Short mmCIF file of C-alpha atoms in Angstrom, two decimals:
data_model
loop_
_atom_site.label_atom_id
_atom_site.label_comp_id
_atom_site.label_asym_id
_atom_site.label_seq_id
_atom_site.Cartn_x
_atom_site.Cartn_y
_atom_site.Cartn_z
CA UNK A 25 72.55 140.36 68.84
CA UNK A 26 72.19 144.10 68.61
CA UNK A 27 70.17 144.32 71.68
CA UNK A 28 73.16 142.81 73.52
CA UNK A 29 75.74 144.65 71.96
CA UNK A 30 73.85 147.67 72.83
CA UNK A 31 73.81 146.33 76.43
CA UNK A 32 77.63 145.86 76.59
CA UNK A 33 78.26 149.18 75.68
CA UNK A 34 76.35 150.75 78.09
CA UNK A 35 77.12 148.32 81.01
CA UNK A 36 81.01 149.68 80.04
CA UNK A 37 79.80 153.26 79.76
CA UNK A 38 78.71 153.07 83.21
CA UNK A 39 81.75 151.22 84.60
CA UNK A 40 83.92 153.89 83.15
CA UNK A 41 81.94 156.92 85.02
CA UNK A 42 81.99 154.74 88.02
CA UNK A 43 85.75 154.51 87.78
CA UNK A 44 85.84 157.94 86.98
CA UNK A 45 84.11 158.94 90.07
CA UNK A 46 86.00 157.25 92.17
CA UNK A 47 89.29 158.44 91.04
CA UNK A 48 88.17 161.45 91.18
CA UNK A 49 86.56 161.63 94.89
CA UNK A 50 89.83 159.79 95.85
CA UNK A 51 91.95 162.51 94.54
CA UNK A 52 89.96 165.29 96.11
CA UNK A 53 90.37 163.53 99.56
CA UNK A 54 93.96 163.42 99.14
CA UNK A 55 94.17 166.75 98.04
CA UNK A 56 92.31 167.83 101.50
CA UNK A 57 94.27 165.89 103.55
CA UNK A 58 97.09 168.12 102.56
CA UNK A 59 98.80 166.05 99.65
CA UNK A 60 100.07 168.08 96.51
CA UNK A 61 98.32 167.59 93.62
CA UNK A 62 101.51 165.31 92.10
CA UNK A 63 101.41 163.44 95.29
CA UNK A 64 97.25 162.94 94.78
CA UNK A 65 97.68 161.61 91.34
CA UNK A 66 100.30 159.21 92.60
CA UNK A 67 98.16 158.00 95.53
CA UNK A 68 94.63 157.57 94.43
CA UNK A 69 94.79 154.56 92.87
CA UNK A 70 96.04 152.84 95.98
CA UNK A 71 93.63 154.67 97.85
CA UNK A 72 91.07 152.70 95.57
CA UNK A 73 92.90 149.46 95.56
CA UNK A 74 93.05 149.28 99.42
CA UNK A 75 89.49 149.91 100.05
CA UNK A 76 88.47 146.96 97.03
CA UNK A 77 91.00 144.61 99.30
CA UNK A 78 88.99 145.99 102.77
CA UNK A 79 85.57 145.15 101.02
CA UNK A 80 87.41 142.00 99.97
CA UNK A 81 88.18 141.41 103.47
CA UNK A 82 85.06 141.99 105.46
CA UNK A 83 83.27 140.21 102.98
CA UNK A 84 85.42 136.71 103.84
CA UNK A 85 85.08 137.40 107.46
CA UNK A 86 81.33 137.61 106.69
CA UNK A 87 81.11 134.43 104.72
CA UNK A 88 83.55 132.47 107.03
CA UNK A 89 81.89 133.84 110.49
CA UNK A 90 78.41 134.48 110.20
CA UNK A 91 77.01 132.79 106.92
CA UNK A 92 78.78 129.63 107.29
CA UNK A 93 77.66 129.25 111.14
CA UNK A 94 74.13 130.26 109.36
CA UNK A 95 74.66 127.30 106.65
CA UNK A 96 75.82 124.94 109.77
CA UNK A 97 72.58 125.60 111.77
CA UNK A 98 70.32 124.68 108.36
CA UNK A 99 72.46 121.46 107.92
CA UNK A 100 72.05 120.08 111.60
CA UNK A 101 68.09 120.89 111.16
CA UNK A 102 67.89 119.00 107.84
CA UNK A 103 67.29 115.46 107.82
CA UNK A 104 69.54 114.72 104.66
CA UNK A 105 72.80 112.82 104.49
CA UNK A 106 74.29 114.88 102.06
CA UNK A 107 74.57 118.18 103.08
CA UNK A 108 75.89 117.04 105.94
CA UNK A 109 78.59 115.34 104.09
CA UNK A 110 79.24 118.11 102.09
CA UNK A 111 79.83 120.38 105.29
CA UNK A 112 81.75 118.10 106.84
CA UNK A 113 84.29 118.10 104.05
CA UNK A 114 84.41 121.93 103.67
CA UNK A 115 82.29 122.18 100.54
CA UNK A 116 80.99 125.43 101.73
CA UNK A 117 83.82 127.16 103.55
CA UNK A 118 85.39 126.54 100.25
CA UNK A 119 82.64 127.89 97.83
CA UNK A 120 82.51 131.13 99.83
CA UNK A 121 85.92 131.69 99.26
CA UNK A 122 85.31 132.06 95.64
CA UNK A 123 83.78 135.45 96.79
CA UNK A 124 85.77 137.51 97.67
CA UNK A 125 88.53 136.97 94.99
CA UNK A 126 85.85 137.41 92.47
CA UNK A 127 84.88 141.44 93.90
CA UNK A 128 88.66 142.07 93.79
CA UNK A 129 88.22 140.69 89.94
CA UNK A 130 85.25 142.82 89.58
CA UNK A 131 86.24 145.99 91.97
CA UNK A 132 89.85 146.36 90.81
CA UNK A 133 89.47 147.86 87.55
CA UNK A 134 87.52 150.97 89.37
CA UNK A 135 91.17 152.17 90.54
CA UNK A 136 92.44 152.42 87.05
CA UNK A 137 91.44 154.40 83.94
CA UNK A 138 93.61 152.59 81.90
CA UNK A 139 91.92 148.65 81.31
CA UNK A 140 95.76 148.27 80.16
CA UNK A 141 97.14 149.12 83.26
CA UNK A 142 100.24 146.84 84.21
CA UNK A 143 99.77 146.60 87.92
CA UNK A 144 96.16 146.15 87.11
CA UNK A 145 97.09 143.12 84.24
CA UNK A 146 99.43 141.50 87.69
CA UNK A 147 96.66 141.92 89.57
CA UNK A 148 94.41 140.38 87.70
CA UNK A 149 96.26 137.30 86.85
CA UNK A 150 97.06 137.20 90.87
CA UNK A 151 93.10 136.63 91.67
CA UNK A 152 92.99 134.04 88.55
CA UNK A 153 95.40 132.05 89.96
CA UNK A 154 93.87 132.34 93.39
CA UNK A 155 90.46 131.31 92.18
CA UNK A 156 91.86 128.31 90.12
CA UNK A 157 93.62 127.12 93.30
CA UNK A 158 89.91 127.65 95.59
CA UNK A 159 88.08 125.57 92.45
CA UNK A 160 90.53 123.12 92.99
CA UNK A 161 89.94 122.76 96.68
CA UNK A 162 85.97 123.18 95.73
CA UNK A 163 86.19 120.04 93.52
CA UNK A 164 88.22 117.98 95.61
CA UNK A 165 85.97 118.62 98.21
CA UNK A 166 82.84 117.74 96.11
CA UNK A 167 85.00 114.68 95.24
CA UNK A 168 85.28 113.30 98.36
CA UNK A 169 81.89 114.28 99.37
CA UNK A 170 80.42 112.06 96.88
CA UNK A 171 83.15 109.17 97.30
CA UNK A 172 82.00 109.63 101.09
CA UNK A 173 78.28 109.45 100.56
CA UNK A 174 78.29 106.62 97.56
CA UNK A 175 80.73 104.29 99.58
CA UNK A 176 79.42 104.55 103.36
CA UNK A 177 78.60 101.67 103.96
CA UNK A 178 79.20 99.38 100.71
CA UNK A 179 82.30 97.51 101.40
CA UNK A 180 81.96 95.80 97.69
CA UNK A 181 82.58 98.81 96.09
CA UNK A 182 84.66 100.41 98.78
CA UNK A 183 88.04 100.14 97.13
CA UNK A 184 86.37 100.96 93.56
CA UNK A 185 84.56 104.13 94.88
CA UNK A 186 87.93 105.49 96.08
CA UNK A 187 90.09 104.54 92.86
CA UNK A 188 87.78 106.50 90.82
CA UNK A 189 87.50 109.16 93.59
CA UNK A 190 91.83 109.78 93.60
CA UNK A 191 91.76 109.77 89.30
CA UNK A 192 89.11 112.26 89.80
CA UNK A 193 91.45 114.58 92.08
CA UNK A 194 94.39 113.96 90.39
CA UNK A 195 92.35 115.15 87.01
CA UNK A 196 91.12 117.98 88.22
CA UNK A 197 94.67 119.18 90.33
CA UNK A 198 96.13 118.27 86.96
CA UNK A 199 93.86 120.73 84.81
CA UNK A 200 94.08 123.60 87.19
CA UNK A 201 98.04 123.59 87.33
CA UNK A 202 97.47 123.63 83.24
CA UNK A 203 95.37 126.92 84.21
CA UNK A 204 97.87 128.46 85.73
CA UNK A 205 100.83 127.51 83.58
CA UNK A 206 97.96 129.11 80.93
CA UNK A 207 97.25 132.13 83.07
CA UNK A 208 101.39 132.97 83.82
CA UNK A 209 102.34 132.41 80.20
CA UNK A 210 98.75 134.23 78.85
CA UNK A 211 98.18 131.28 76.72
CA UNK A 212 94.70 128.78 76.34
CA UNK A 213 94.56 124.94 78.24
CA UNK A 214 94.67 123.52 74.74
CA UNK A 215 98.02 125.52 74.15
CA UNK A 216 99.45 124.50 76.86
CA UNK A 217 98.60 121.27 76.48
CA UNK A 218 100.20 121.83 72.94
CA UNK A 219 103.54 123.43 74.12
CA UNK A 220 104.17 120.08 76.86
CA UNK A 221 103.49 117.44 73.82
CA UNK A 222 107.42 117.53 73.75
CA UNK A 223 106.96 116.46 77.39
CA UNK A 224 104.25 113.30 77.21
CA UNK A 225 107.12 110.72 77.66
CA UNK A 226 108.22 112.46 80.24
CA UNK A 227 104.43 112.66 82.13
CA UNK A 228 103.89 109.12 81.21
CA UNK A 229 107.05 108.00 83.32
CA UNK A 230 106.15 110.28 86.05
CA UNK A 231 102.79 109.06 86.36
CA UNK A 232 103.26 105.58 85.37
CA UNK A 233 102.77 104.00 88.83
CA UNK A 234 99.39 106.23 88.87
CA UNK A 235 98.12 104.78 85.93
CA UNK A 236 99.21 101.53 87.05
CA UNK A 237 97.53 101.16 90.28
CA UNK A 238 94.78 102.99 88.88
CA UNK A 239 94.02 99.72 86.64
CA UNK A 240 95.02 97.38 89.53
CA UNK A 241 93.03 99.09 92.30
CA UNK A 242 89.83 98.81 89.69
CA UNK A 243 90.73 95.17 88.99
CA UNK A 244 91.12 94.10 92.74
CA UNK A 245 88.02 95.40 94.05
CA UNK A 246 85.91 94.46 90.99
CA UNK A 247 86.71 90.39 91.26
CA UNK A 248 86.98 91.69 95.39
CA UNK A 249 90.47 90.21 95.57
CA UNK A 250 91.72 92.69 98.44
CA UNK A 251 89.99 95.25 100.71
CA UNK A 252 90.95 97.06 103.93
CA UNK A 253 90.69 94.92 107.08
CA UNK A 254 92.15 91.68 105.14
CA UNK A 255 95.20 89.72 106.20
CA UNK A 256 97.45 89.24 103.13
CA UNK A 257 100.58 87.93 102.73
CA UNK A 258 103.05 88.88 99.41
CA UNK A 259 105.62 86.51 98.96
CA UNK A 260 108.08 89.08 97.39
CA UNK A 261 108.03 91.48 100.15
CA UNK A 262 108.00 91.62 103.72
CA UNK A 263 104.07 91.91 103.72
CA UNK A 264 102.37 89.77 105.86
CA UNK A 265 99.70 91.49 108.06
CA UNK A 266 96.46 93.46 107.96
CA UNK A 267 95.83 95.80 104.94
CA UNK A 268 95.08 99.38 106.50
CA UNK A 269 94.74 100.98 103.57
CA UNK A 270 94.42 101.26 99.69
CA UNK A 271 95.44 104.32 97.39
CA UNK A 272 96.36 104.43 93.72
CA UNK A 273 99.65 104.27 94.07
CA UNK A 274 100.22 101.80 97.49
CA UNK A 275 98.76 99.29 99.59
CA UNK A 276 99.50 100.02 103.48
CA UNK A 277 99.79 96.71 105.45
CA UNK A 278 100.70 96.15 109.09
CA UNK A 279 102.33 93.47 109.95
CA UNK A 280 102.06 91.46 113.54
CA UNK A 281 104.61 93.36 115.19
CA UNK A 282 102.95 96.96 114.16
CA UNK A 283 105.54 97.56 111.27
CA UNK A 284 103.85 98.93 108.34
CA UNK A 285 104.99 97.68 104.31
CA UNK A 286 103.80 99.31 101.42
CA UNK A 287 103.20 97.26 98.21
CA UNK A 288 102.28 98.95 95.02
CA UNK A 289 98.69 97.57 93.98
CA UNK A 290 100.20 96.46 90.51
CA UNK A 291 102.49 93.95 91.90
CA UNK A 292 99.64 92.13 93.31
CA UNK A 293 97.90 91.44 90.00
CA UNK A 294 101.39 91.27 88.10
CA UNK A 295 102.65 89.09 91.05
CA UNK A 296 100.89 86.91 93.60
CA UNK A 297 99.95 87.62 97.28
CA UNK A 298 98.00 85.04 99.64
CA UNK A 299 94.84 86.42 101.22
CA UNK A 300 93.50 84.76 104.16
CA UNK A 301 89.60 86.22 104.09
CA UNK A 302 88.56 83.13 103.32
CA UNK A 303 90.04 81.90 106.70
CA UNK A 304 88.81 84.60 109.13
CA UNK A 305 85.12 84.65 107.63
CA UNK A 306 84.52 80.44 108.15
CA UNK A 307 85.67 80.69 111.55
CA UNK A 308 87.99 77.83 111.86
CA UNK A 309 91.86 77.52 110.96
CA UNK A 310 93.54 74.64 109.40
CA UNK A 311 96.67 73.17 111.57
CA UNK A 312 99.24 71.08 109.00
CA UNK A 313 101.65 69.75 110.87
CA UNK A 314 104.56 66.82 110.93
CA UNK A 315 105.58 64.70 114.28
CA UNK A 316 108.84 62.71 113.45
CA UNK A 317 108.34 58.92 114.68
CA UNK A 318 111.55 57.37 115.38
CA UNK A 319 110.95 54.23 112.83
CA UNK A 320 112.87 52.39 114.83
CA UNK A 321 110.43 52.30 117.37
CA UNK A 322 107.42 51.16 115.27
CA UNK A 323 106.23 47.39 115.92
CA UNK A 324 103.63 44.85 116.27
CA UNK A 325 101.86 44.48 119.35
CA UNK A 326 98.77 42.55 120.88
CA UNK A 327 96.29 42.12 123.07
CA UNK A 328 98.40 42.45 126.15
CA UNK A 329 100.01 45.37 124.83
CA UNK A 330 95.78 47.20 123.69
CA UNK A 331 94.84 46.36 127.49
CA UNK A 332 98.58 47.93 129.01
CA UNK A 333 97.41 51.21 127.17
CA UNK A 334 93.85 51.14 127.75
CA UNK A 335 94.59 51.97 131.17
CA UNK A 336 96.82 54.42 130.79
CA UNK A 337 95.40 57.47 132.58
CA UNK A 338 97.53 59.93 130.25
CA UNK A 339 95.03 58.75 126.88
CA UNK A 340 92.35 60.19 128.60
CA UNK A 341 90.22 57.02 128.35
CA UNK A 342 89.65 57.24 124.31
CA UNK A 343 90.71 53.93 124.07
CA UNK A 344 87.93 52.83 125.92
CA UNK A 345 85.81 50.38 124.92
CA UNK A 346 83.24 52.88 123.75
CA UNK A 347 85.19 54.27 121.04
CA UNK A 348 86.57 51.02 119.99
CA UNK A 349 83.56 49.55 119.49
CA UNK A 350 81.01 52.46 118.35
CA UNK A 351 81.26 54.82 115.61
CA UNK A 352 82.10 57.89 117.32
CA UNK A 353 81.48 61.30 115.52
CA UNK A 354 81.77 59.49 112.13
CA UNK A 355 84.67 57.37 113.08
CA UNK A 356 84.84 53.94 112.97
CA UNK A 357 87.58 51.64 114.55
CA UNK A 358 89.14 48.93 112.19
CA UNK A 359 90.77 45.98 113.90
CA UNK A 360 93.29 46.12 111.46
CA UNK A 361 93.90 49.80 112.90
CA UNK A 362 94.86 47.83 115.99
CA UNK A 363 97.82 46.01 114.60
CA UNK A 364 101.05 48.36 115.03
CA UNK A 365 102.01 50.57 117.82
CA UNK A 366 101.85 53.67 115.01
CA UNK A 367 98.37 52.40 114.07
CA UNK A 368 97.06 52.65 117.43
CA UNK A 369 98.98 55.60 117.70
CA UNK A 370 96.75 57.12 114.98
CA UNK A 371 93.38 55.62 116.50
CA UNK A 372 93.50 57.43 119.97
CA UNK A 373 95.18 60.93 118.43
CA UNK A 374 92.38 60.66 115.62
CA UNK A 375 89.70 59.97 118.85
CA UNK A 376 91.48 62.56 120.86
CA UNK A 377 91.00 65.90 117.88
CA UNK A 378 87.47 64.37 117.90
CA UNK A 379 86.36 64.77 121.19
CA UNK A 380 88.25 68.31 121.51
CA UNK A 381 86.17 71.18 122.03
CA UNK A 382 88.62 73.41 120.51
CA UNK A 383 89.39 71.34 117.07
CA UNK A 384 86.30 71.36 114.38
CA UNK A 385 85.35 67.95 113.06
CA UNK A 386 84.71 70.41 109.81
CA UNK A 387 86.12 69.78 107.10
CA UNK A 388 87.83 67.34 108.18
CA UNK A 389 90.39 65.69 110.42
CA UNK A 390 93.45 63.83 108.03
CA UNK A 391 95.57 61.82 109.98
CA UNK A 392 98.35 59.90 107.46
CA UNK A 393 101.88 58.55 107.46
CA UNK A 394 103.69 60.75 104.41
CA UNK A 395 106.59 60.12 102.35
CA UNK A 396 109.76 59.37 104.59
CA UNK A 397 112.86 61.20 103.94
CA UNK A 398 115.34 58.98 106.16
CA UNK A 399 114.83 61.18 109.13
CA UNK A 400 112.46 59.59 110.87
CA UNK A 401 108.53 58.74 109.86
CA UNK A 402 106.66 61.62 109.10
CA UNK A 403 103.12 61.20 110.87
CA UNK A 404 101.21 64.41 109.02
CA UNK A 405 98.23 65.97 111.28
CA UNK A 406 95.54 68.15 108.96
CA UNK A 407 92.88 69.49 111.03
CA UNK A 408 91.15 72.73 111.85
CA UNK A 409 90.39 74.53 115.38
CA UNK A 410 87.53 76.60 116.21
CA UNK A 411 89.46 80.15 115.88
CA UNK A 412 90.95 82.00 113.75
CA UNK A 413 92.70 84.63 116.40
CA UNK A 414 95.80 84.19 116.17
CA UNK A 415 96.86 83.88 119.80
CA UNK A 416 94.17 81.54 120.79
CA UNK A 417 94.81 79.88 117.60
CA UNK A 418 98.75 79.32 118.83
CA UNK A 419 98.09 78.81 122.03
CA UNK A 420 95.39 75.87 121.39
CA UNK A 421 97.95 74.98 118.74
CA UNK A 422 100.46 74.50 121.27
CA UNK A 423 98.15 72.73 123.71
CA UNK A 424 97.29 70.31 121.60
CA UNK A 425 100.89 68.98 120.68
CA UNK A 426 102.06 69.18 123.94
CA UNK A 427 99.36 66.22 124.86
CA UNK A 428 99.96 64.10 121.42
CA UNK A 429 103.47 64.82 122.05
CA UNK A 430 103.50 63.53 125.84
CA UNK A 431 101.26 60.27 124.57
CA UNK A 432 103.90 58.90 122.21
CA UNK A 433 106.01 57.28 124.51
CA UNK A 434 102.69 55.90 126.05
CA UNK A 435 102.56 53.39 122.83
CA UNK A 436 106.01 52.52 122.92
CA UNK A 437 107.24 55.25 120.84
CA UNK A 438 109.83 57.94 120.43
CA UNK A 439 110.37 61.02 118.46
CA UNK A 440 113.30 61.08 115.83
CA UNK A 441 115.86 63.39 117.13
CA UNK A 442 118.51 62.93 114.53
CA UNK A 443 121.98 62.34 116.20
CA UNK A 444 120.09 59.88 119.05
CA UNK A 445 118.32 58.11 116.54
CA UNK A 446 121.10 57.71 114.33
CA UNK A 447 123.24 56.32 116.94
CA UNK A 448 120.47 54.34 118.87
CA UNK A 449 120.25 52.54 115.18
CA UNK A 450 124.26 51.49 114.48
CA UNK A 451 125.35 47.92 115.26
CA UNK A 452 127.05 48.16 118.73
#
């Protein structure tokens, strides 16, 4: 302990004759220049000070023109990720900016005799504030350089990677404004931290929704209930699109026509939102749909009436004898399918989706008369096509009805339209 005491002293010794020489040789210059000896006095400090903030200055041109281009030649050679990473998110332009700051912090006293020098106290708590604000940017950088190299390529933990990544930042932004509120007001963190106890209600409303969608972001991507690239739709808002990107605080989604809606992640695990993942990665895309039979319309027919629609060229012959008889892709005809207009109906649509090269026989294909409501009855199609783009996906959609559509009147049927039903159905 002696030994370093001893040290101390003597490395402060030798600062103070340093100082002392400069002043001195500063003065002297002035004094040849042709500056009074009052004037000299007045001026040598400055004198000082401006050639600490010229070292100051070459030194960052130094660092930010010839050492970093030295650092970016070593990190194209190396084979690494990381460093690579790291340059690419300004790790080092940042950490050499800690230099120069720091020789102002360790040249500036040299223009002063007096340690308790006001201008050199302002000075002083100038570069500490500058170098709190550079660590700042040095961590953030280091942040992101680490969210960048753990989450390339890991989709799981994409969303995970990033929460913790942002309540890094916001930590460490967060402690270095406490620095500086500590550095202005010459006071320690802790009592700062002490002095704004008064204020914790106050924090804790203004970074409620952080705290928030910090714990929703972790629970979404941890039971992988939402990521980037899904199409989502949240009942309570006007969200229904493509999520193009996740933050603490807000979920970016664009919709189909290119506006974007912001959701806050907690209202997706308070609330409920639909994602369609499941959809896009099987490949296929489930068509519910209702055509309205005019019930009036629905009889009993026979053999007469089979053969008349048989040869109907509009059926596309899958009422052939072929698919009567055989079981066809799982499906087997019943003769007592073959009773009704409606039931025959059903036999050639459910033939029809079967032999379609857009419609998958996967999971299924549900053909079924549902409840009726009065307005007409309700003959419920539950299949899936072969896409899941949406475009193609309407547009096969679209195809599809058109044909069942055209073949109804083929079996002696007609859609409900409900004032010509209605009317076609009163006692003339």
């Amino acid at each position: 302990m002696s030994h370093l005491i001893l040290l101390t002293s003597t490395f402060q010794t030798g600062y103070s004759e340093v100082s002392d020489w400069f002043i001195h040789h500063a003065n002297q210059l002035l004094r040849d220049v042709g500056l009074s000896p009052q004037s000299a006095d007045s001026f040598d400090r400055l004198v000082i000070l401006g050639g600490v903030f010229l070292v100051a200055y070459i030194t960052y041109l130094l660092l930010s023109k010839v050492v970093i281009r030295g650092v970016h030649g070593i990190v194209k050679r190396t084979k690494t990720r990381y460093d690579t990473i790291l340059y690419d998110n300004f790790f080092f332009h940042r950490l050499f900016g800690l230099v120069p700051p720091l020789l102002v912090e360790f040249l500036a006293p040299l223009a002063f005799k007096n340690p308790d020098n006001m201008l050199l106290g302002f000075i002083e708590k100038g570069v500490a504030v500058y170098v709190t604000i550079i660590f700042i940017k040095v961590c953030t950088a280091l942040i992101n350089s680490a969210f960048q190299y753990f989450a390339n390529g890991n989709s799981d933990g994409y969303q995970t990677y990033k929460s913790a990544a942002e309540i890094m930042k916001i930590s460490v932004i967060v402690f270095g404004c406490l620095v500086i509120v500590g550095i202005f007001l010459s006071k320690s963190v802790a009592g700062v931290i002490t002095g704004l106890s008064a204020f914790a209600a106050v924090l804790m409303l203004i970074f409620k929704d952080t705290l928030l969608g910090f714990i929703a972001g972790l629970q979404l991507a941890e039971y992988k209930m939402v990521k980037v690239g899904d199409w989502i739709v949240v009942p309570d808002s006007l969200a229904n699109g493509t999520v193009i990107e996740m933050s603490l605080i807000t979920i970016k989604v664009q919709n189909f026509d290119n506006t974007i809606v912001t959701v806050p992640p907690y209202s997706l695990i308070s609330g409920q939102f639909q994602n369609w993942k499941g959809m896009s990665d099987s490949g296929v895309r489930r068509i519910k749909k209702t055509i309205l039979l005019d019930q009036l319309t629905i009889k009993r027919i026979d053999e007469s009436f089979i053969a008349k629609v048989k040869d109907n060229p509009i059926l596309g012959g899958y009422l052939d004898d072929k698919y009567m008889t055989e079981n066809t892709g799982g499906i087997t005809t019943s003769p007592r399918d073959m009773t009704t207009n409606v039931g025959l109906f059903r036999v050639w649509v459910q033939h029809y989706l079967q032999n379609n090269p857009d419609v998958s026989v996967n999971p299924y294909i549900v053909l079924q008369g549902d409840e009726s409501t009065g307005a007409g009855y309700p003959f419920l199609l539950n299949f899936f096509i072969n896409t899941t783009v949406w475009q193609d996906y309407e547009i096969i959609q679209s195809r599809i009805f058109e044909e069942i559509m055209t073949a109804v009147e083929v079996f002696d049927l007609k859609l409900f339209q409900y004032k010509t039903s209605i009317q076609s159905g009163l006692p003339q």
